[in-house]
Amino acid sequence: MTSRRTAGGPAVTGGPRVPRRSTSVCPNRELRPPAPRTPGPGPCPYPAPGHNALVNEPPVPLPADHIPPATADWRTPEAERWLAAVPARWAHPLWAVLALLVSMVWYIAESPLAPCTSAEPCGTDWPGLGMAVVLVLTPYWVGRQPRLALAGLAAGLVGFAEDGGFTESFGEPYALAYPVAAAFTTAGIVHRLALAGRQRALALEAAGPVAHPLPAAARTFRRGRFSFALAALMLAVAGFGSWQAQQVADAYEERAAGATHLSGRVAALEQDDDGIDILKVEADERTHRFETAFPESFPLDSQVDIEVDGDWAVLAAEPYDAFGWELLVLGGAAAALGFFANGVDGRTRSARLRRRPLPVLRVMVREGHEDGRTWVFAADDPGTLRPILHFHSLLAIDEEDDEEDGEEDEKRNESDDGEADAVHLTKVRQILTGDDPPPPLREAVLYGAPYAGAEVALAARADADEPEVVVECSVTAVKPAVPGLVARGPKRRKRKTERRPVEEIAAAMTPGPGLRVWKAHGFSRAVGLVLLVVQGGGIWAMLDDGPSWSWLWLPVALSWLISTVATTLTWRITADRDGLWVTGAWRVRRVEWDAITAVRHHEDGIRIGTGQGHDSVDLAPTGWAWLERRLGHEPYAVRAADEVWALHLDPELRPAEEAPTARQGMPAGPPLVALSVMWGAAVLLLL
């Protein structure tokens, strides 16, 4: 990790950001209350595992020279006043979004549609499509961009009035629902914005008159680039859809210019095998068949206009169908406008944060172990009893100084590079497998007045093992840590089932010289047989209708199904003197005892972790642990993983024999491929 100096002297850290957790690689490091320390080897003088309490944890201190002069502590009484200024439950965005969606769906379903006629044929309606984009985005903006949501609600009410909704609303409940939902949503947004202003005033009062500029790294932090890139991509998609829809319309206009216009009689209305409405029209002593989207507009024996040019014939009221391309335009335009608004909002907020000196507050912060949120606590709350607010953040990097640091990094010793890479790989592997220690509690300085929807930055040390101070900038809006519809908080990641102590596992195992074998049991094989039946039925269903594009899914679906079925039917782990023979769907792998770093049950499978330079071994699925527990049984795969782990830790339990080839297992994937091919051939011959 490299360091740099800000304008005022404090050092900040830059460089690529590894997913941030506690940087210690000590396996026994956990956040624990004070307890008698047991001597540990090397740099790991931490208590042995056994406690899970997070209280009384000493926070990672922030050096005094990195705390701006006269910075006030954000204390619990002030934080409680700030938390008290939160919106009422009725103003939660979810209720407004549900009200808008229900009212719009109700109005669309119940309001009468204008019939398609020869004078006003059904075609592309670009103004209506633009209004649909606004209506789609408004519920999204209610939670993310409340001020834009107010503009969207106003535009929606204008379109509602032009469509005659206000006239209908006096007599129809479905038409009255949308104005009521819009009024409810507007009241909630105004209420939330007013209380956000109250929170800002309370934060400024707690910070006092002191203001300081952002650290240098935060002043170069930019937001919105990714959103702008996605907006451009979605705009290109919408443009392509618009071009294709126009091509359909132009092709019709060109053909219709030379066509013969006839008047015919509706002779019948029926549906084909796919449920598509077919209109039979008799005109000029011929019977024409037309697909129609609005059969109610063409009653029997009514007169309709058609256009005929040889074998080409269309209804004048429904000349062409560009609905699919219009949907593409709607989705692309809505996504483009949404991403563009997010990019502009992020860029504007980050620029506003850099514009002038900001109020500063001393706080405690901790990163959530589950979702990486940054949780802020009062400065006098080292027990993290009451979070105040939370947001997602990213490390800010001073790009100019980063070039100088890169030149210094090139001078490092190659052996140091190797050790650093190994440490980073270990950290990443721990994070991906869920075995990483919980992030530490850190002292920090918060820049900016926090309130719901605000943009802030903070300066803190990344970890107790790192002396440098890093600067992080929020990339999502600040949210108060109040009880909501979904319980949230900085929690320690927990396993679904706690692993039994190794001593207890070993006590239940009988030492002996013979091989130890764990293989697919009755429950696992039952799951495999069910999936095998599903596989056979899927092959039959796909081949039943003859050659089609759906056959392209066969290789993808079959490869997954065959691998899953083969594993559940014949998975096997054989332990001998030197290691494990692991039989999966396609091969038998050898894993030496010295290469094993972890063995655990994970997502209905057994994962055997290995050291650097080796690939981990996964067996999945090995049954259905959830259902086994519901039936009152201990999951067999869980017990197998525990016993293999016990053998790894206790060499005295390992077998003394070496497994012969016949006892190493045989994968069932290749035979299942042959069986599937033969079954597919039989299906084709029988059809």
XYZ file of C-alpha atoms in Angstrom:
687
model
C 0.000 0.000 0.000
C 1.340 3.439 -0.866
C 0.837 6.746 0.893
C 0.702 10.412 -0.007
C 0.293 13.773 1.707
C -2.684 16.082 1.485
C -2.360 19.830 1.314
C -2.459 20.090 5.098
C 0.014 17.306 5.708
C -2.097 14.208 6.457
C -1.246 11.106 4.510
C -3.863 9.304 2.491
C -3.642 5.969 0.816
C -4.104 5.220 -2.882
C -3.822 2.340 -5.236
C -6.054 -0.498 -6.359
C -8.664 -1.391 -3.805
C -8.875 -5.008 -2.734
C -12.336 -5.799 -1.310
C -11.884 -4.229 2.079
C -12.046 -6.319 5.190
C -9.694 -6.568 8.101
C -6.254 -6.850 6.562
C -4.935 -9.221 9.183
C -4.325 -12.740 7.934
C -4.270 -14.117 11.453
C -6.805 -16.975 11.404
C -7.844 -16.505 15.030
C -8.466 -12.802 14.874
C -12.010 -11.895 15.827
C -13.660 -8.961 17.560
C -13.968 -10.084 21.175
C -14.428 -8.612 24.632
C -11.364 -8.392 26.859
C -10.289 -11.861 27.926
C -7.099 -13.487 29.156
C -4.798 -13.651 26.191
C -3.165 -16.887 25.247
C 0.250 -16.679 23.709
C 0.039 -16.992 19.958
C 2.727 -17.666 17.412
C 4.196 -14.801 15.457
C 2.005 -11.733 14.865
C -1.268 -13.276 16.125
C -1.516 -12.612 19.893
C -5.313 -12.932 19.940
C -7.550 -15.040 22.155
C -8.561 -18.422 20.929
C -11.981 -18.652 19.252
C -14.949 -19.019 21.509
C -16.571 -15.585 21.950
C -18.619 -13.652 19.419
C -19.396 -10.420 21.249
C -18.530 -7.225 19.433
C -18.797 -4.895 22.422
C -15.813 -3.337 24.203
C -13.742 -3.637 21.056
C -11.002 -1.012 21.022
C -11.433 1.079 17.876
C -8.605 1.639 15.417
C -7.374 5.102 16.449
C -7.054 8.018 14.058
C -3.742 9.910 14.461
C -4.169 13.350 15.977
C -2.416 15.077 13.070
C -5.149 13.800 10.747
C -7.966 15.356 12.773
C -8.692 18.935 11.613
C -8.378 21.548 14.358
C -11.450 22.180 16.524
C -13.322 19.174 15.106
C -16.358 18.440 17.286
C -17.393 14.979 18.447
C -20.778 13.783 17.274
C -22.106 12.553 20.611
C -25.029 10.305 21.407
C -27.517 13.022 22.566
C -26.948 15.000 19.366
C -27.142 11.828 17.267
C -30.439 10.879 18.903
C -31.882 14.287 18.052
C -30.715 13.760 14.476
C -32.300 10.303 14.347
C -35.547 11.679 15.755
C -35.892 13.897 12.662
C -36.707 11.009 10.329
C -39.785 10.678 8.115
C -42.889 8.969 9.452
C -43.573 5.403 8.371
C -46.408 6.447 6.087
C -43.896 8.420 3.996
C -41.735 5.381 3.238
C -41.116 5.292 -0.547
C -42.374 1.715 -0.794
C -45.961 2.694 -0.007
C -45.911 5.473 -2.586
C -44.439 3.174 -5.235
C -47.068 0.515 -4.558
C -49.847 3.106 -4.728
C -48.590 4.443 -8.066
C -48.119 1.013 -9.613
C -51.508 -0.304 -8.494
C -53.320 2.826 -9.683
C -51.582 2.803 -13.081
C -52.239 -0.889 -13.676
C -55.862 -0.460 -12.598
C -56.354 2.500 -14.936
C -54.754 0.723 -17.903
C -56.800 -2.430 -17.309
C -60.172 -0.706 -16.838
C -60.085 2.383 -19.041
C -61.653 1.920 -22.486
C -59.248 1.902 -25.408
C -59.797 4.077 -28.439
C -60.760 1.684 -31.274
C -58.530 1.307 -34.300
C -60.260 2.662 -37.415
C -59.329 3.314 -41.011
C -59.385 7.049 -40.301
C -57.202 6.676 -37.174
C -55.229 3.458 -37.607
C -53.173 1.908 -34.813
C -49.490 2.635 -35.355
C -46.483 3.997 -33.538
C -47.331 6.664 -30.950
C -44.055 8.373 -30.080
C -45.565 11.066 -27.779
C -47.443 8.368 -25.883
C -44.265 6.307 -25.686
C -42.417 9.280 -24.187
C -45.129 9.663 -21.558
C -44.834 5.930 -20.815
C -41.096 6.393 -20.180
C -41.862 9.064 -17.584
C -44.533 6.909 -15.946
C -42.123 3.970 -15.733
C -39.344 6.064 -14.193
C -41.461 7.998 -11.694
C -41.868 5.100 -9.191
C -38.101 4.506 -9.399
C -37.373 8.175 -8.794
C -39.652 8.282 -5.743
C -36.968 6.449 -3.766
C -33.808 7.525 -5.597
C -34.460 11.035 -6.947
C -37.413 12.575 -5.065
C -37.153 15.967 -6.790
C -37.220 14.341 -10.204
C -40.166 12.251 -8.993
C -42.116 15.484 -8.385
C -41.467 16.501 -11.997
C -42.478 13.041 -13.181
C -45.716 13.202 -11.179
C -46.541 16.588 -12.689
C -45.912 15.265 -16.206
C -48.001 12.183 -15.464
C -50.939 14.287 -14.296
C -50.717 16.401 -17.471
C -50.842 13.255 -19.612
C -53.655 11.920 -17.438
C -55.671 15.095 -18.061
C -55.070 14.987 -21.824
C -56.284 11.378 -21.851
C -59.553 12.479 -20.256
C -58.745 10.935 -16.917
C -59.984 13.847 -14.828
C -63.336 13.789 -16.621
C -63.653 10.043 -16.012
C -62.461 10.285 -12.394
C -65.734 11.879 -11.294
C -67.622 8.698 -12.118
C -65.090 5.838 -12.156
C -62.982 4.667 -9.166
C -60.172 3.370 -11.414
C -59.711 6.857 -12.880
C -59.769 8.521 -9.458
C -57.069 6.188 -8.073
C -54.111 7.706 -9.944
C -54.670 11.348 -8.853
C -55.099 10.142 -5.259
C -51.893 8.071 -5.471
C -50.043 11.037 -6.990
C -51.230 13.320 -4.178
C -50.182 10.756 -1.541
C -46.757 10.377 -3.165
C -46.261 14.145 -3.377
C -47.115 14.579 0.300
C -44.622 11.870 1.254
C -41.834 13.413 -0.845
C -42.418 16.893 0.576
C -42.421 15.440 4.098
C -39.111 13.607 3.474
C -37.418 16.660 1.956
C -38.530 18.878 4.845
C -37.122 16.498 7.453
C -33.896 16.117 5.457
C -33.472 19.871 5.829
C -34.100 19.516 9.574
C -31.400 16.818 9.795
C -28.946 19.036 7.957
C -29.595 21.874 10.405
C -29.014 19.530 13.371
C -25.773 18.221 11.841
C -24.505 21.777 11.299
C -25.406 22.614 14.884
C -23.452 19.599 16.148
C -20.415 20.463 13.995
C -20.361 24.110 15.082
C -18.864 26.931 13.026
C -15.732 24.964 12.083
C -15.308 24.121 8.368
C -12.401 22.459 6.571
C -11.722 21.558 2.928
C -11.788 17.966 1.743
C -8.512 16.017 1.697
C -6.703 16.107 -1.635
C -7.684 12.557 -2.613
C -11.403 13.304 -2.167
C -11.120 16.459 -4.266
C -10.119 14.363 -7.296
C -12.835 11.746 -6.761
C -15.339 11.689 -9.622
C -18.729 10.045 -9.792
C -21.094 9.304 -12.644
C -18.761 7.918 -15.306
C -20.155 4.403 -15.193
C -23.745 5.694 -15.170
C -23.031 7.867 -18.202
C -21.510 4.912 -20.042
C -24.567 2.754 -19.300
C -26.862 5.610 -20.329
C -25.077 5.864 -23.683
C -25.378 2.105 -24.202
C -29.097 2.079 -23.354
C -29.673 5.120 -25.552
C -28.073 3.234 -28.441
C -30.444 0.317 -27.752
C -33.440 2.683 -27.776
C -32.183 4.292 -30.980
C -31.851 0.908 -32.644
C -35.391 -0.022 -31.629
C -36.719 3.295 -32.913
C -34.930 2.802 -36.224
C -36.363 -0.698 -36.609
C -39.896 0.486 -35.799
C -39.561 3.242 -38.369
C -38.326 0.694 -40.910
C -41.519 -1.311 -40.362
C -43.673 1.801 -40.803
C -41.782 2.930 -43.914
C -42.055 -0.527 -45.478
C -45.811 -0.411 -44.975
C -46.138 3.087 -46.423
C -44.137 2.095 -49.491
C -46.211 -1.039 -50.110
C -49.530 0.649 -49.356
C -48.836 3.417 -51.904
C -49.333 0.944 -54.748
C -51.935 -1.294 -53.121
C -55.635 -1.586 -53.920
C -58.010 -0.287 -51.255
C -61.040 -2.539 -50.748
C -63.992 -2.732 -48.375
C -64.866 -6.150 -46.990
C -67.205 -7.912 -44.559
C -66.100 -9.640 -41.344
C -67.146 -13.242 -41.921
C -65.685 -14.956 -38.845
C -63.443 -14.499 -35.819
C -61.433 -17.475 -34.542
C -58.216 -18.396 -32.758
C -55.358 -20.520 -34.036
C -53.458 -23.145 -32.053
C -51.227 -20.473 -30.469
C -54.199 -18.443 -29.181
C -53.796 -15.650 -31.763
C -57.021 -13.976 -32.873
C -57.655 -14.434 -36.601
C -60.090 -12.237 -38.533
C -61.683 -13.619 -41.723
C -62.717 -10.901 -44.155
C -64.548 -11.478 -47.453
C -63.725 -8.883 -50.119
C -63.690 -8.970 -53.898
C -64.912 -12.604 -53.902
C -61.928 -13.711 -51.833
C -61.459 -14.582 -48.155
C -58.531 -12.933 -46.404
C -57.149 -13.894 -42.990
C -55.644 -11.231 -40.699
C -54.093 -11.394 -37.255
C -55.621 -8.768 -34.969
C -54.683 -7.409 -31.570
C -58.140 -5.879 -30.960
C -60.811 -8.339 -32.124
C -63.499 -6.401 -30.244
C -63.104 -3.584 -32.789
C -64.350 -5.829 -35.607
C -67.777 -7.384 -34.856
C -69.288 -9.978 -37.209
C -70.829 -8.666 -40.444
C -69.236 -5.238 -39.950
C -67.492 -3.491 -42.830
C -63.705 -3.088 -42.710
C -61.194 -1.525 -45.073
C -58.281 -3.586 -46.311
C -55.330 -2.964 -48.605
C -54.323 -5.652 -51.089
C -51.273 -5.951 -53.317
C -51.085 -9.446 -54.813
C -50.586 -11.906 -51.969
C -49.957 -9.055 -49.510
C -52.985 -7.817 -47.579
C -53.412 -5.823 -44.346
C -56.205 -4.269 -42.347
C -56.272 -0.518 -42.860
C -57.068 -0.090 -39.150
C -54.085 -2.258 -38.058
C -51.569 -1.793 -40.863
C -48.443 -3.132 -39.138
C -47.184 -4.431 -35.801
C -44.102 -2.756 -34.285
C -45.043 -3.492 -30.674
C -41.869 -5.490 -29.963
C -39.628 -2.693 -31.190
C -41.671 -0.139 -29.240
C -41.103 -2.181 -26.073
C -37.379 -2.128 -26.808
C -37.515 1.644 -27.223
C -39.461 1.994 -23.971
C -37.030 -0.142 -21.973
C -33.916 1.398 -23.520
C -35.119 4.984 -23.166
C -36.264 4.489 -19.567
C -32.961 2.864 -18.595
C -30.946 5.530 -20.443
C -32.807 8.397 -18.774
C -32.545 6.696 -15.368
C -28.791 6.118 -15.655
C -28.253 9.619 -17.033
C -30.155 11.162 -14.113
C -28.106 9.091 -11.657
C -24.878 10.194 -13.321
C -25.825 13.862 -13.284
C -26.954 13.623 -9.658
C -23.729 11.896 -8.585
C -21.544 14.338 -10.497
C -23.446 17.343 -9.110
C -23.328 16.121 -5.519
C -19.604 15.314 -5.608
C -18.874 18.718 -7.182
C -20.940 20.427 -4.485
C -18.922 18.579 -1.850
C -15.650 19.949 -3.257
C -16.862 23.485 -3.800
C -16.291 24.979 -0.332
C -15.019 24.067 3.168
C -17.263 21.567 4.916
C -18.404 20.940 8.490
C -16.519 18.075 10.132
C -17.495 15.614 12.864
C -15.574 12.937 14.755
C -17.370 9.591 14.622
C -16.865 5.822 14.751
C -17.307 3.773 11.574
C -17.521 0.104 10.783
C -17.971 -1.638 7.456
C -20.830 -4.133 7.293
C -19.642 -7.695 6.926
C -22.561 -8.722 4.704
C -22.979 -5.949 2.146
C -19.991 -3.605 2.624
C -22.061 -0.664 3.869
C -20.257 1.932 5.964
C -22.076 2.309 9.292
C -21.520 5.465 11.331
C -21.744 5.568 15.138
C -21.446 8.367 17.674
C -17.941 9.226 18.858
C -18.862 8.209 22.434
C -20.347 4.851 21.363
C -17.362 2.468 21.205
C -19.711 -0.440 21.924
C -21.554 0.304 18.629
C -24.861 0.063 20.445
C -26.748 2.454 18.155
C -25.842 3.129 14.497
C -26.710 6.598 13.207
C -26.531 6.321 9.429
C -25.102 4.191 6.639
C -23.973 4.427 3.006
C -21.723 2.669 0.504
C -18.311 4.187 -0.112
C -15.266 3.778 -2.321
C -11.625 4.571 -1.729
C -10.584 7.959 -3.112
C -7.258 8.071 -4.943
C -5.155 11.122 -5.667
C -4.309 10.433 -9.319
C -1.352 12.831 -9.495
C 0.420 11.412 -6.467
C -0.496 7.899 -7.539
C 1.942 8.175 -10.466
C 4.772 9.032 -8.069
C 3.823 6.146 -5.837
C 3.858 3.844 -8.843
C 7.493 4.744 -9.491
C 8.320 3.950 -5.865
C 6.489 0.637 -6.084
C 8.710 -0.450 -8.968
C 11.727 -0.263 -6.680
C 10.367 -2.806 -4.221
C 12.113 -6.130 -3.814
C 10.733 -9.037 -5.878
C 10.449 -11.247 -2.799
C 8.355 -8.569 -1.094
C 6.096 -8.510 -4.162
C 5.570 -12.243 -3.921
C 4.731 -12.091 -0.231
C 2.320 -9.192 -0.798
C 0.590 -11.036 -3.632
C 0.195 -14.113 -1.455
C -1.328 -12.002 1.337
C -3.755 -10.338 -1.084
C -4.757 -13.707 -2.541
C -5.357 -15.010 0.965
C -7.551 -12.010 1.799
C -9.581 -12.344 -1.381
C -10.030 -16.092 -0.861
C -11.217 -15.524 2.718
C -13.730 -12.904 1.600
C -15.109 -15.071 -1.215
C -15.486 -18.102 1.057
C -16.950 -16.118 3.965
C -14.120 -16.999 6.358
C -12.646 -13.510 6.653
C -12.583 -11.824 10.079
C -15.111 -9.043 10.724
C -14.064 -5.493 9.787
C -12.715 -3.421 12.670
C -14.313 -0.459 14.392
C -12.421 2.700 13.377
C -12.209 6.296 14.539
C -12.977 8.649 11.639
C -13.604 12.230 10.628
C -16.794 12.770 8.645
C -16.709 15.578 6.060
C -19.998 17.190 5.084
C -23.306 17.748 6.858
C -25.052 14.346 6.930
C -28.752 14.097 6.181
C -30.991 11.690 4.277
C -29.819 11.836 0.664
C -26.576 13.700 1.361
C -23.080 13.099 -0.009
C -20.238 12.752 2.526
C -16.614 11.693 2.803
C -14.593 10.282 5.679
C -10.961 9.874 6.671
C -9.869 6.883 8.756
C -7.247 4.182 8.965
C -8.133 1.103 6.963
C -7.008 -1.294 9.675
C -4.964 -1.540 12.836
C -2.136 -3.090 10.800
C -2.012 -0.156 8.360
C -0.631 3.154 9.637
C -1.772 5.167 6.605
C -5.037 7.087 6.613
C -7.411 6.494 3.722
C -10.125 8.763 2.394
C -13.456 7.264 1.312
C -16.269 9.008 -0.550
C -19.886 7.931 -0.479
C -21.278 6.492 -3.695
C -24.832 6.081 -2.429
C -27.000 8.550 -0.577
C -26.817 8.756 3.204
C -29.665 6.894 4.928
C -30.611 7.130 8.607
C -30.177 3.876 10.541
C -33.754 3.608 11.734
C -35.992 0.519 11.903
C -37.427 -0.030 8.454
C -39.394 -2.580 6.541
C -36.267 -4.748 6.345
C -34.031 -5.069 9.410
C -30.519 -3.846 8.704
C -27.414 -3.418 10.752
C -23.692 -4.118 10.852
C -23.824 -7.835 11.528
C -21.252 -10.541 11.727
C -21.670 -13.098 8.993
C -22.968 -16.334 10.517
C -22.934 -19.840 9.208
C -26.262 -21.605 8.778
C -24.976 -24.350 11.098
C -22.070 -24.011 13.460
C -19.391 -26.637 12.933
C -18.891 -29.058 15.795
C -15.543 -28.947 17.617
C -12.894 -31.180 16.070
C -12.513 -33.067 19.332
C -16.205 -34.013 19.285
C -15.989 -35.163 15.666
C -12.844 -37.186 16.301
C -14.368 -38.847 19.374
C -17.173 -40.244 17.227
C -14.741 -41.685 14.685
C -13.139 -45.068 15.241
C -9.431 -45.105 14.298
C -8.438 -47.933 11.983
C -6.038 -48.804 9.189
C -8.734 -49.289 6.567
C -9.824 -46.741 3.966
C -12.510 -44.232 4.878
C -15.186 -43.665 2.236
C -18.046 -41.151 2.012
C -20.322 -41.544 -0.979
C -23.736 -40.663 -2.334
C -26.341 -41.812 0.165
C -30.012 -42.607 -0.273
C -31.258 -39.015 -0.083
C -28.669 -37.752 -2.555
C -29.490 -40.540 -5.000
C -33.206 -39.788 -4.689
C -32.525 -36.188 -5.708
C -30.430 -37.467 -8.622
C -33.168 -39.826 -9.820
C -35.748 -37.019 -9.744
C -33.448 -34.818 -11.801
C -32.802 -37.708 -14.188
C -36.543 -37.987 -14.821
C -36.679 -34.210 -15.352
C -33.810 -34.524 -17.827
C -35.576 -37.247 -19.801
C -38.826 -35.283 -19.856
C -37.009 -32.140 -20.958
C -35.378 -33.948 -23.881
C -38.751 -35.341 -24.929
C -40.441 -31.917 -24.711
C -37.755 -30.159 -26.737
C -37.655 -32.763 -29.487
C -41.429 -33.252 -29.639
C -42.141 -30.277 -31.936
C -39.387 -31.055 -34.403
C -36.350 -28.917 -35.268
C -36.547 -25.399 -33.845
C -34.381 -22.705 -32.290
C -35.131 -24.185 -28.840
C -32.719 -26.998 -29.668
C -29.913 -24.487 -29.140
C -30.670 -24.691 -25.410
C -30.091 -28.446 -25.326
C -26.266 -28.355 -24.934
C -26.446 -25.750 -22.159
C -29.297 -27.358 -20.242
C -28.021 -30.906 -20.670
C -24.473 -30.082 -19.600
C -25.775 -28.678 -16.306
C -28.310 -31.455 -15.767
C -25.893 -34.268 -16.561
C -23.248 -32.810 -14.261
C -25.791 -32.395 -11.449
C -27.331 -35.839 -11.878
C -23.947 -37.557 -12.083
C -22.745 -35.839 -8.911
C -25.835 -36.582 -6.834
C -25.881 -40.235 -7.942
C -22.194 -41.196 -7.631
C -20.194 -38.584 -5.698
C -17.519 -40.187 -3.565
C -14.634 -39.184 -1.287
C -12.051 -41.831 -0.442
C -9.440 -41.069 2.229
C -6.207 -43.052 2.251
C -2.742 -42.680 3.711
C -1.591 -39.785 1.508
C -4.746 -37.804 0.800
C -8.201 -37.838 -0.768
C -9.622 -39.256 -3.979
C -12.599 -37.041 -4.904
C -15.009 -38.394 -7.527
C -17.146 -35.773 -9.249
C -19.253 -35.842 -12.383
C -16.420 -36.007 -14.918
C -13.187 -37.028 -13.220
C -11.467 -38.297 -10.099
C -9.162 -35.761 -8.478
C -6.299 -36.362 -6.090
C -5.843 -33.972 -3.154
C -2.831 -34.468 -0.884
C -3.310 -33.925 2.844
C -0.665 -31.178 2.891
C -2.493 -29.217 0.154
C -5.801 -29.001 2.048
C -6.544 -25.670 3.718
C -10.283 -26.022 4.456
C -13.139 -28.497 4.161
C -16.720 -27.383 4.685
C -20.299 -27.920 3.610
C -21.437 -25.028 1.428
C -24.681 -24.552 -0.534
C -25.591 -28.263 -0.555
C -22.086 -29.195 -1.636
C -18.711 -30.073 -0.169
C -15.881 -27.621 -0.814
C -12.278 -28.681 -0.295
C -9.997 -25.661 -0.292
C -6.380 -26.041 -1.321
C -3.306 -23.886 -1.060
C -1.804 -21.453 -3.528
C -1.103 -23.048 -6.921
C -3.968 -25.557 -6.668
C -7.617 -25.369 -7.634
C -10.231 -25.921 -4.975
C -12.393 -29.025 -5.323
C -16.179 -28.673 -5.283
C -18.753 -31.439 -5.110
C -22.243 -30.072 -5.644
C -24.949 -30.973 -5.100
C -24.457 -33.742 -2.560
C -28.072 -33.892 -1.387
C -30.618 -31.451 -0.004
C -29.555 -30.456 3.508
C -32.595 -28.254 4.160
C -35.078 -31.065 3.570
C -32.960 -33.573 5.490
C -33.047 -31.301 8.541
C -36.804 -30.784 8.169
C -37.232 -34.573 8.225
C -35.231 -34.803 11.442
C -31.996 -36.199 9.975
C -28.456 -34.894 10.218
C -27.355 -34.013 6.646
C -24.964 -36.720 5.531
C -22.820 -34.326 3.471
C -22.349 -32.054 6.501
C -21.103 -34.985 8.577
C -18.829 -36.091 5.722
C -17.248 -32.616 5.466
C -16.707 -32.493 9.246
C -15.061 -35.914 9.319
C -12.758 -35.140 6.386
C -11.733 -31.932 8.158
C -11.024 -33.903 11.332
C -8.793 -36.316 9.378
C -6.895 -33.354 7.972
C -6.264 -31.910 11.437
C -5.503 -35.222 13.190
C -3.077 -37.476 11.255
C -3.624 -40.283 13.767
C -7.156 -40.751 12.437
C -6.016 -41.200 8.855
C -5.980 -44.635 7.209
C -2.705 -46.496 6.878
C -3.524 -47.998 3.479
C -3.216 -46.634 -0.033
C -6.410 -46.775 -2.098
C -6.270 -49.118 -5.109
C -7.706 -48.009 -8.428
C -10.908 -49.969 -7.907
C -11.623 -48.069 -4.652
C -10.958 -44.576 -6.011
C -14.371 -44.188 -7.649
C -15.579 -43.704 -11.219
C -17.329 -40.585 -12.595
C -20.790 -41.112 -14.074
C -20.822 -38.097 -16.394
C -19.586 -39.836 -19.600
C -22.038 -42.770 -19.324
C -24.891 -40.316 -18.727
C -23.925 -38.414 -21.897
C -24.168 -41.650 -23.886
C -27.488 -42.492 -22.217
C -28.879 -39.036 -23.036
C -27.831 -39.325 -26.680
C -29.488 -42.724 -26.980
C -32.647 -41.429 -25.306
C -32.781 -38.454 -27.676
C -32.355 -40.769 -30.689
C -35.127 -43.010 -29.391
C -37.444 -40.025 -28.969
C -36.805 -38.891 -32.551
C -37.505 -42.401 -33.862
C -40.730 -42.700 -31.884
C -42.167 -39.330 -32.906
